[in-house]
Structures are given as C-alpha cells and as structure tokens.
Amino acid sequence: MSTLQLQGIGKSYNSVKVLEHVDLQVAQGSRTAIVGPSGSGKTTLLRIIAGFEIPDSGQVILQGLPMANGSGWVPAHLRGIGFVPQDGALFPHFTVAGNIGFGLKGSKRDKQQRVDALMDMVALDRRLGALWPHELSGGQQQRVALARALSQQPKLMLLDEPFSALDTGLRAATRKAVAELLAEARVASILVTHDQTEALSFADQVAVMRNGRLAQVGPPQDLYLRPVDEPTATFLGETLVLSAKLEQGWADCVLGRIAVDDRHRQGPARIMLRPEQIQISLSEPAQQGQAVVTSIDFAGFVSTLNLRMSGSDAAIEIKTVSREGIRAGSHVSLNIIGQAHIFAG
Ligand code: ADP
C-alpha cells in the first residue's frame, strides 16, 4: 500500500490556477523530491498534503484513508504528518531539548529518555539539549527541527526546502544525513526543492513540477537520461540538444551519425546528450579534426567550449571537464558514449 496517493489535485487562488491534475504516489519508506522553478506550485502542493490548505478538486489519501476528497477534510494536526519548514521554525524561547520534546506526552523521565533517543537518531550531541536554538549552527537547527517532527512518529515527513539556508558543503552533508536517518526510521518523505542536484541526490522518486503540473515522475536516473521534453531536460542538468534525422536507431546530426535510444522512431526529431556522453580529444597535428574550438570559457573543474564543426560550419556549445592543452584554435574530435535520447513528439 502506498503511504500517500494524490489524485487529480487542483487549486486556484483568485481564479488563477496554481495546481492542475496532480497525481502522485509515495511508496512506504520511500523518498520523493518535488522539484521545479520558483512559483511552479511546489509549496502549495506540500501545504495541501500537510492539511494547511484545502484543494479545490482531487483527493489526498494517506495510508488508505481520505484526508481531503471534496466532501470531507481532516485538519493538519490529526493527519500524523511531520513538517520541517525552510527555516526550521524552532521555538526561540525553548531550549533544544524543549523543542524536541514539545509534543511528547508522559512523565518527565520518559520524555527525557525519548528526547535523548531522538537526539542520538539525528546525530546531535546530547549536551546540546540545554542550549538555545540561536546558539546552534544552521545544520544543527535543522536536525532539531527534524527530531521534533520525528518525535510525533509521523506516517509521512514533509521537508520544505530544509537545506536552502545552509552553505554548500554543509547542505550536501546534512542532506545525506537526513536521507539516511529517514531510511533508518522507515518514514516516507517528500522534499520540496528548486535545486535539481538536491532532488536527484536525495530521492528515489523525483517529480518535476512546471506551471502547476507534474511534467514527469520517476527514478532520478530515468528522468536525467530520458526526460520527456526539452524544458525538463534542461531543468535537470546541462544538455546538448540537437536537431536530427532518425533512421533505424541512428540519428544524423551535426555530430555525424550517432546511436539513439529508440529504434522505431523515424524522420526529423530533437535529440539530446548529457555532457558526460561527449568525450573531446585533441586531434593529431596532421589531421583537421571534427571541429575547431572557437572560444573557451574556463571555470575551474568545467570549461565551456564553443566549437565549429568542420563539415557543416555549425556552431555548438559543450560543457566539459577542463583539460590543459585545449584552447581556442585547437582541432578536436568528439567521441559519443552511449545513446542520444529522443524527445517525444
Ligand atoms: P513554489 O513553491 O514552487 O515556489 P508556490 O506554491 O509557493 O510555488 O506558489 C505557486 C503560485 O501560487 C505562485 O504564483 C504564488 O504567487 C501563488 N500563491 C501561493 N500561495 C498563495 C496564496 N495564499 N494566495 C494567492 N496566491 C498564492
């Protein structure tokens, strides 16, 4: 049984449609990321799941029970859903232990034991329990917020851009730690983010939201390598998109003849490659090479090359791992690894 099912969710504000026909399933113990540009409707969807907003249409079903379905509506505090907002939203006038134990019932001793166990779970030193929230780092505050949400033993955990206030290194480490502890606690979770790297690395199911609709839902690698359309492809990472003519599993394009991932498609189409599928090597001095580097933008690990293809004079831009020796005027050859993906349509 799914932990959560969304069926045909719709929502408008002042007759402007913010969500339309959103369907989504979240399996038990799994991690879903909803990713999309700012204003695409992610937070509204999360708030509908949590019970802070009522959908205009559709159904929210939690562990088989309807939470919102047109006729009835279960309020947020009765849903058993944990919510970690962007800034952690800790109570400033409670200590760390007070925050974590806020919703716990039982004797003082029971509560203390439970708080200690929760602090161990989110890898916070128990000695931090006596501190005030403002005395903690951003990453520690997020762990406290998570521990507080976990204390209610939620059926589902919602995370609204919880790592966005942290700096890059801490963000990756906190994300990994949170993913691991949610897996250990076997709590299904939904993370909302505008950061595609965060979505791809956190989740086992990624849902791409655009203009209030889910453009595509699936495992991260599937979405990255086989996006449904160009906007989804470019949103999820660097992409080289080319016009091509298809014939029996091959595409003729400015890069020459390259293999594609669908043998049955014929005729004109748009295809894509990820940068890591394109290997660039310097041509032997005597050879002209497949392309000439017209300009190069070095940015440390990655460089952006502008190339002019020798045969067609077509210009393309490729991101590649920086290599000493490739410079403007260099003749290069391109080797394609794997297959290009064909967009539907
Ligand atoms: P995201 O989380 O993807 O940035 P939101 O769900 O916050 O997107 O917002 C989607 C759209 O809905 C935006 O255009 C926003 O202005 C609008 N919106 C969100 N909440 C309200 C509200 N309470 N009243 C009116 N418009 C809203």
Coordinates of C-alpha atoms and ligand atoms in Angstrom, one line a residue:
M1 CA 0.0 0.0 0.0
S2 CA 1.2 3.5 -0.8
T3 CA 1.8 5.8 2.1
L4 CA 0.4 8.7 0.1
Q5 CA -1.8 9.0 -3.0
L6 CA -2.7 12.2 -4.7
Q7 CA -5.4 12.0 -7.3
G8 CA -6.3 14.9 -9.6
I9 CA -5.3 17.7 -7.2
G10 CA -6.3 21.2 -8.4
K11 CA -6.0 24.5 -6.6
S12 CA -6.6 28.1 -7.7
Y13 CA -6.0 31.4 -5.9
N14 CA -8.2 34.3 -7.1
S15 CA -9.2 32.2 -10.1
V16 CA -5.6 31.7 -11.1
K17 CA -4.8 28.0 -11.4
V18 CA -1.8 27.1 -9.3
L19 CA -2.2 23.3 -9.4
E20 CA -3.8 21.2 -12.1
H21 CA -4.5 17.5 -12.2
V22 CA -1.6 16.5 -9.9
D23 CA -1.3 12.7 -9.5
L24 CA 1.4 11.2 -7.3
Q25 CA 2.1 8.1 -5.3
V26 CA 4.6 7.8 -2.5
A27 CA 5.6 4.3 -1.6
Q28 CA 6.2 3.2 2.0
G29 CA 9.5 4.3 3.4
S30 CA 10.5 6.0 0.1
R31 CA 11.9 9.4 -0.6
T32 CA 10.3 11.7 -3.1
A33 CA 11.6 15.0 -4.3
I34 CA 9.3 17.6 -5.9
V35 CA 11.5 19.9 -7.9
G36 CA 10.6 22.9 -10.1
P37 CA 11.3 26.5 -10.6
S38 CA 10.1 29.1 -8.1
G39 CA 6.4 29.7 -8.4
S40 CA 5.6 26.4 -10.0
G41 CA 3.3 25.3 -7.1
K42 CA 5.5 23.0 -5.0
T43 CA 4.8 24.7 -1.7
T44 CA 1.1 24.8 -2.3
L45 CA 1.1 21.1 -3.0
L46 CA 3.1 20.4 0.1
R47 CA 0.6 22.5 2.2
I48 CA -2.3 20.6 0.7
I49 CA -0.7 17.3 1.7
A50 CA 0.0 18.7 5.2
G51 CA -3.6 19.9 5.6
F52 CA -2.8 23.6 5.8
E53 CA -4.7 24.2 2.5
I54 CA -7.8 22.7 1.1
P55 CA -7.6 21.5 -2.6
D56 CA -10.4 22.7 -4.9
S57 CA -10.5 19.3 -6.5
G58 CA -9.0 15.8 -6.2
Q59 CA -8.2 13.5 -3.3
V60 CA -5.4 13.2 -0.7
I61 CA -5.2 9.7 0.6
L62 CA -2.9 8.8 3.5
Q63 CA -2.3 5.1 4.2
G64 CA -5.6 4.3 2.5
L65 CA -7.7 6.9 4.4
P66 CA -9.1 10.0 2.7
M67 CA -7.7 13.3 4.1
A68 CA -9.4 15.6 1.6
N69 CA -11.8 14.5 -1.1
G70 CA -14.3 17.2 -1.8
S71 CA -16.8 16.3 0.9
G72 CA -14.5 15.8 3.9
W73 CA -11.3 17.2 5.2
V74 CA -9.0 16.1 8.0
P75 CA -7.2 19.0 9.7
A76 CA -3.4 19.1 9.8
H77 CA -2.9 18.1 13.5
L78 CA -4.9 14.9 13.0
R79 CA -3.1 13.6 9.9
G80 CA 0.1 12.3 11.6
I81 CA 2.3 14.2 9.1
G82 CA 5.6 15.7 10.1
F83 CA 6.6 19.1 8.6
V84 CA 10.1 20.6 8.5
P85 CA 9.8 24.2 7.2
Q86 CA 12.6 26.1 5.4
D87 CA 14.0 27.9 8.4
G88 CA 13.4 25.1 10.9
A89 CA 10.9 27.3 12.8
L90 CA 12.2 26.3 16.2
F91 CA 10.6 27.9 19.3
P92 CA 13.2 30.5 20.3
H93 CA 12.1 30.6 24.0
F94 CA 12.5 26.8 24.4
T95 CA 15.8 25.0 24.7
V96 CA 16.8 22.4 22.2
A97 CA 15.5 19.6 24.4
G98 CA 12.3 21.7 25.0
N99 CA 11.8 22.0 21.3
I100 CA 12.3 18.3 20.6
G101 CA 10.1 17.3 23.5
F102 CA 7.4 19.8 22.8
G103 CA 4.7 17.4 21.6
L104 CA 5.7 14.4 23.8
K105 CA 3.5 13.0 26.5
G106 CA 4.3 11.1 29.6
S107 CA 6.4 11.5 32.8
K108 CA 9.4 13.9 32.8
R109 CA 11.7 10.9 32.8
D110 CA 10.0 9.2 29.9
K111 CA 10.2 12.4 27.9
Q112 CA 13.9 12.9 28.7
Q113 CA 14.6 9.4 27.5
R114 CA 12.7 9.9 24.3
V115 CA 14.4 13.3 23.7
D116 CA 17.8 11.6 24.2
A117 CA 16.9 8.9 21.8
L118 CA 15.8 11.4 19.2
M119 CA 19.0 13.4 19.6
D120 CA 21.0 10.2 19.0
M121 CA 18.9 9.5 16.0
V122 CA 19.6 12.8 14.3
A123 CA 23.3 12.7 15.5
L124 CA 23.1 15.6 17.8
D125 CA 25.3 15.6 20.9
R126 CA 23.0 15.3 24.0
R127 CA 24.9 18.1 25.7
L128 CA 23.4 20.5 23.1
G129 CA 20.0 19.8 24.7
A130 CA 20.4 22.6 27.2
L131 CA 21.3 25.3 24.6
W132 CA 19.0 27.8 23.0
P133 CA 18.2 27.4 19.3
H134 CA 20.2 30.6 18.3
E135 CA 23.3 29.0 19.9
L136 CA 23.3 26.3 17.2
S137 CA 24.6 26.3 13.7
G138 CA 22.1 26.2 10.8
G139 CA 22.7 22.5 10.2
Q140 CA 22.2 21.7 13.9
Q141 CA 19.0 23.7 13.9
Q142 CA 17.6 21.7 11.0
R143 CA 18.4 18.4 12.9
V144 CA 16.5 19.7 15.9
A145 CA 13.5 20.6 13.6
L146 CA 13.7 17.1 12.2
A147 CA 13.9 15.5 15.6
R148 CA 10.9 17.5 16.8
A149 CA 8.9 16.3 13.7
L150 CA 10.1 12.7 14.2
S151 CA 9.0 12.8 17.9
Q152 CA 5.4 12.5 16.7
Q153 CA 6.2 9.3 14.8
P154 CA 4.7 10.6 11.6
K155 CA 3.4 8.5 8.8
L156 CA 5.0 10.9 6.3
M157 CA 7.6 13.6 6.6
L158 CA 7.4 16.8 4.6
L159 CA 10.5 18.8 4.1
D160 CA 10.1 22.3 2.5
E161 CA 13.5 23.4 1.2
P162 CA 15.0 22.5 4.5
F163 CA 18.6 22.8 3.4
S164 CA 18.4 26.0 1.4
A165 CA 19.7 28.3 4.2
L166 CA 22.9 26.1 4.6
D167 CA 26.1 26.8 2.7
T168 CA 27.1 24.3 0.0
G169 CA 29.3 21.8 1.9
L170 CA 27.0 21.6 4.9
R171 CA 24.0 21.3 2.7
A172 CA 25.3 18.2 1.0
A173 CA 26.3 16.6 4.3
T174 CA 23.0 17.5 6.1
R175 CA 21.0 16.2 3.1
K176 CA 22.8 12.9 3.2
A177 CA 22.4 12.5 6.9
V178 CA 18.7 13.3 6.7
A179 CA 18.2 10.9 3.9
E180 CA 19.9 8.1 5.8
L181 CA 18.1 8.7 9.1
L182 CA 14.7 8.8 7.3
A183 CA 15.6 5.5 5.7
E184 CA 16.6 4.1 9.1
A185 CA 13.3 5.3 10.7
R186 CA 11.4 3.9 7.6
V187 CA 9.5 7.1 7.3
A188 CA 8.3 8.1 3.8
S189 CA 9.3 11.6 2.9
I190 CA 8.6 14.3 0.4
L191 CA 11.2 17.0 -0.1
V192 CA 10.4 20.2 -2.0
T193 CA 13.3 22.0 -3.6
H194 CA 14.2 24.2 -6.6
D195 CA 17.6 22.6 -6.7
Q196 CA 17.8 19.8 -9.2
T197 CA 21.1 18.4 -7.8
E198 CA 19.4 18.2 -4.4
A199 CA 16.4 16.4 -5.8
L200 CA 18.4 13.9 -7.9
S201 CA 20.7 13.0 -5.0
F202 CA 18.1 12.9 -2.2
A203 CA 15.2 11.0 -3.7
D204 CA 14.4 7.6 -5.1
Q205 CA 11.4 9.2 -6.9
V206 CA 11.7 12.7 -8.5
A207 CA 8.6 14.7 -9.6
V208 CA 9.3 17.6 -11.9
M209 CA 6.8 20.4 -11.4
R210 CA 6.2 23.1 -14.1
N211 CA 3.3 25.6 -14.1
G212 CA 1.3 23.7 -11.6
R213 CA 1.6 20.3 -13.3
L214 CA 3.9 17.4 -12.8
A215 CA 5.8 17.2 -16.1
Q216 CA 7.4 13.9 -15.3
V217 CA 7.7 11.5 -12.3
G218 CA 10.2 8.7 -12.0
P219 CA 13.6 7.4 -10.7
P220 CA 16.3 10.1 -10.8
Q221 CA 18.4 8.4 -13.4
D222 CA 15.5 7.8 -15.7
L223 CA 14.5 11.5 -15.6
Y224 CA 18.0 12.7 -16.1
L225 CA 18.8 10.4 -19.1
R226 CA 15.3 10.2 -20.6
P227 CA 13.4 13.4 -19.9
V228 CA 10.1 13.8 -21.6
D229 CA 10.8 17.2 -23.1
E230 CA 13.4 19.9 -23.6
P231 CA 12.4 22.1 -20.6
T232 CA 12.6 19.0 -18.3
A233 CA 15.9 18.1 -19.8
T234 CA 17.5 21.5 -19.3
F235 CA 16.0 21.9 -15.9
L236 CA 17.6 18.7 -14.6
G237 CA 21.1 19.5 -15.9
E238 CA 23.5 20.5 -18.7
T239 CA 22.2 19.4 -22.0
L240 CA 23.2 19.4 -25.7
V241 CA 20.0 19.5 -27.7
L242 CA 20.3 18.9 -31.5
S243 CA 18.1 18.6 -34.5
A244 CA 18.5 15.2 -36.2
K245 CA 17.1 12.9 -38.8
L246 CA 16.3 9.4 -37.5
E247 CA 16.7 6.2 -39.2
Q248 CA 16.6 2.7 -37.6
G249 CA 18.3 3.5 -34.4
W250 CA 20.6 6.2 -35.7
A251 CA 20.5 9.9 -35.9
D252 CA 22.2 12.1 -38.5
C253 CA 23.1 15.4 -36.8
V254 CA 25.9 18.0 -36.7
L255 CA 28.0 15.5 -34.7
G256 CA 27.7 13.0 -37.5
R257 CA 25.9 9.7 -37.1
I258 CA 25.1 8.7 -33.5
A259 CA 23.1 5.9 -31.9
V260 CA 19.7 6.8 -30.3
D261 CA 17.7 5.1 -27.6
D262 CA 14.6 4.3 -29.8
R263 CA 15.0 2.2 -33.0
H264 CA 11.4 2.7 -34.0
R265 CA 11.3 6.5 -34.4
Q266 CA 12.0 7.7 -38.0
G267 CA 12.3 11.1 -39.6
P268 CA 13.1 14.5 -38.1
A269 CA 13.4 14.9 -34.3
R270 CA 15.1 16.6 -31.5
I271 CA 17.7 14.6 -29.6
M272 CA 19.8 15.2 -26.5
L273 CA 23.1 14.2 -25.0
R274 CA 24.4 14.9 -21.5
P275 CA 27.9 16.5 -21.4
E276 CA 29.4 13.4 -19.9
Q277 CA 28.4 11.5 -23.0
I278 CA 30.7 13.6 -25.2
Q279 CA 34.5 12.9 -25.0
I280 CA 36.6 15.6 -26.5
S281 CA 40.2 14.8 -27.6
L282 CA 42.8 16.9 -29.4
S283 CA 43.3 15.8 -33.0
E284 CA 46.7 14.7 -34.3
P285 CA 48.5 17.8 -35.6
A286 CA 48.4 16.5 -39.2
Q287 CA 44.6 16.0 -39.1
Q288 CA 41.9 18.6 -39.3
G289 CA 39.7 17.0 -36.7
Q290 CA 35.9 17.1 -36.4
A291 CA 35.7 20.5 -35.0
V292 CA 37.7 23.7 -34.2
V293 CA 37.5 25.3 -30.7
T294 CA 36.4 28.9 -31.4
S295 CA 36.4 30.0 -27.8
I296 CA 36.7 28.6 -24.4
D297 CA 35.4 29.7 -21.0
F298 CA 37.4 28.2 -18.2
A299 CA 35.6 27.9 -14.9
G300 CA 37.8 25.5 -12.9
F301 CA 36.6 21.9 -13.0
V302 CA 34.4 22.6 -16.0
S303 CA 35.0 24.6 -19.2
T304 CA 32.5 25.7 -21.8
L305 CA 33.8 25.1 -25.3
N306 CA 32.3 26.8 -28.4
L307 CA 33.0 24.5 -31.4
R308 CA 32.6 25.0 -35.1
M309 CA 32.0 21.6 -36.8
S310 CA 34.4 21.1 -39.7
G311 CA 31.8 19.6 -42.2
S312 CA 28.9 21.8 -41.7
D313 CA 30.2 25.0 -40.1
A314 CA 27.5 24.6 -37.5
A315 CA 28.4 26.0 -34.1
I316 CA 27.7 24.1 -30.8
E317 CA 28.4 24.8 -27.2
I318 CA 29.6 21.9 -24.9
K319 CA 30.4 21.8 -21.3
T320 CA 33.3 19.5 -20.5
V321 CA 35.8 18.7 -17.7
S322 CA 38.6 21.2 -18.1
R323 CA 41.8 19.9 -19.8
E324 CA 45.1 21.6 -20.2
G325 CA 46.1 21.8 -23.9
I326 CA 42.6 22.5 -25.3
R327 CA 42.5 26.2 -26.3
A328 CA 40.9 28.5 -28.9
G329 CA 42.0 27.3 -32.3
S330 CA 42.6 23.7 -31.2
H331 CA 41.3 21.0 -33.6
V332 CA 39.4 18.3 -31.7
S333 CA 37.5 15.1 -32.2
L334 CA 34.3 14.1 -30.5
N335 CA 33.5 10.6 -29.3
I336 CA 29.9 9.9 -28.2
I337 CA 29.4 7.5 -25.3
G338 CA 26.1 5.6 -25.2
Q339 CA 23.0 6.7 -27.0
A340 CA 21.3 10.0 -27.5
H341 CA 17.8 10.4 -26.1
I342 CA 15.0 11.3 -28.5
F343 CA 12.3 13.7 -27.2
A344 CA 8.7 12.6 -27.5
G345 CA 6.7 14.5 -30.1
Ligands
ADP1 P1 6.8 27.3 -5.3 O1 6.7 26.6 -4.0 O2 7.0 26.3 -6.5 O3 7.7 28.4 -5.4 P2 4.1 28.2 -4.6 O4 3.3 27.0 -4.4 O5 4.7 28.9 -3.4 O6 5.3 27.9 -5.6 O7 3.3 29.3 -5.5 C1 2.7 29.0 -6.7 C2 1.9 30.2 -7.1 O8 0.7 30.3 -6.3 C3 2.6 31.5 -7.1 O9 2.2 32.2 -8.3 C4 2.1 32.2 -5.9 O10 2.2 33.5 -6.0 C5 0.7 31.7 -5.8 N1 0.2 31.6 -4.4 C6 0.7 30.8 -3.4 N2 0.0 30.9 -2.2 C7 -0.9 31.9 -2.5 C8 -1.9 32.5 -1.7 N3 -2.1 32.1 -0.4 N4 -2.7 33.4 -2.2 C9 -2.5 33.8 -3.5 N5 -1.6 33.2 -4.3 C10 -0.8 32.3 -3.8

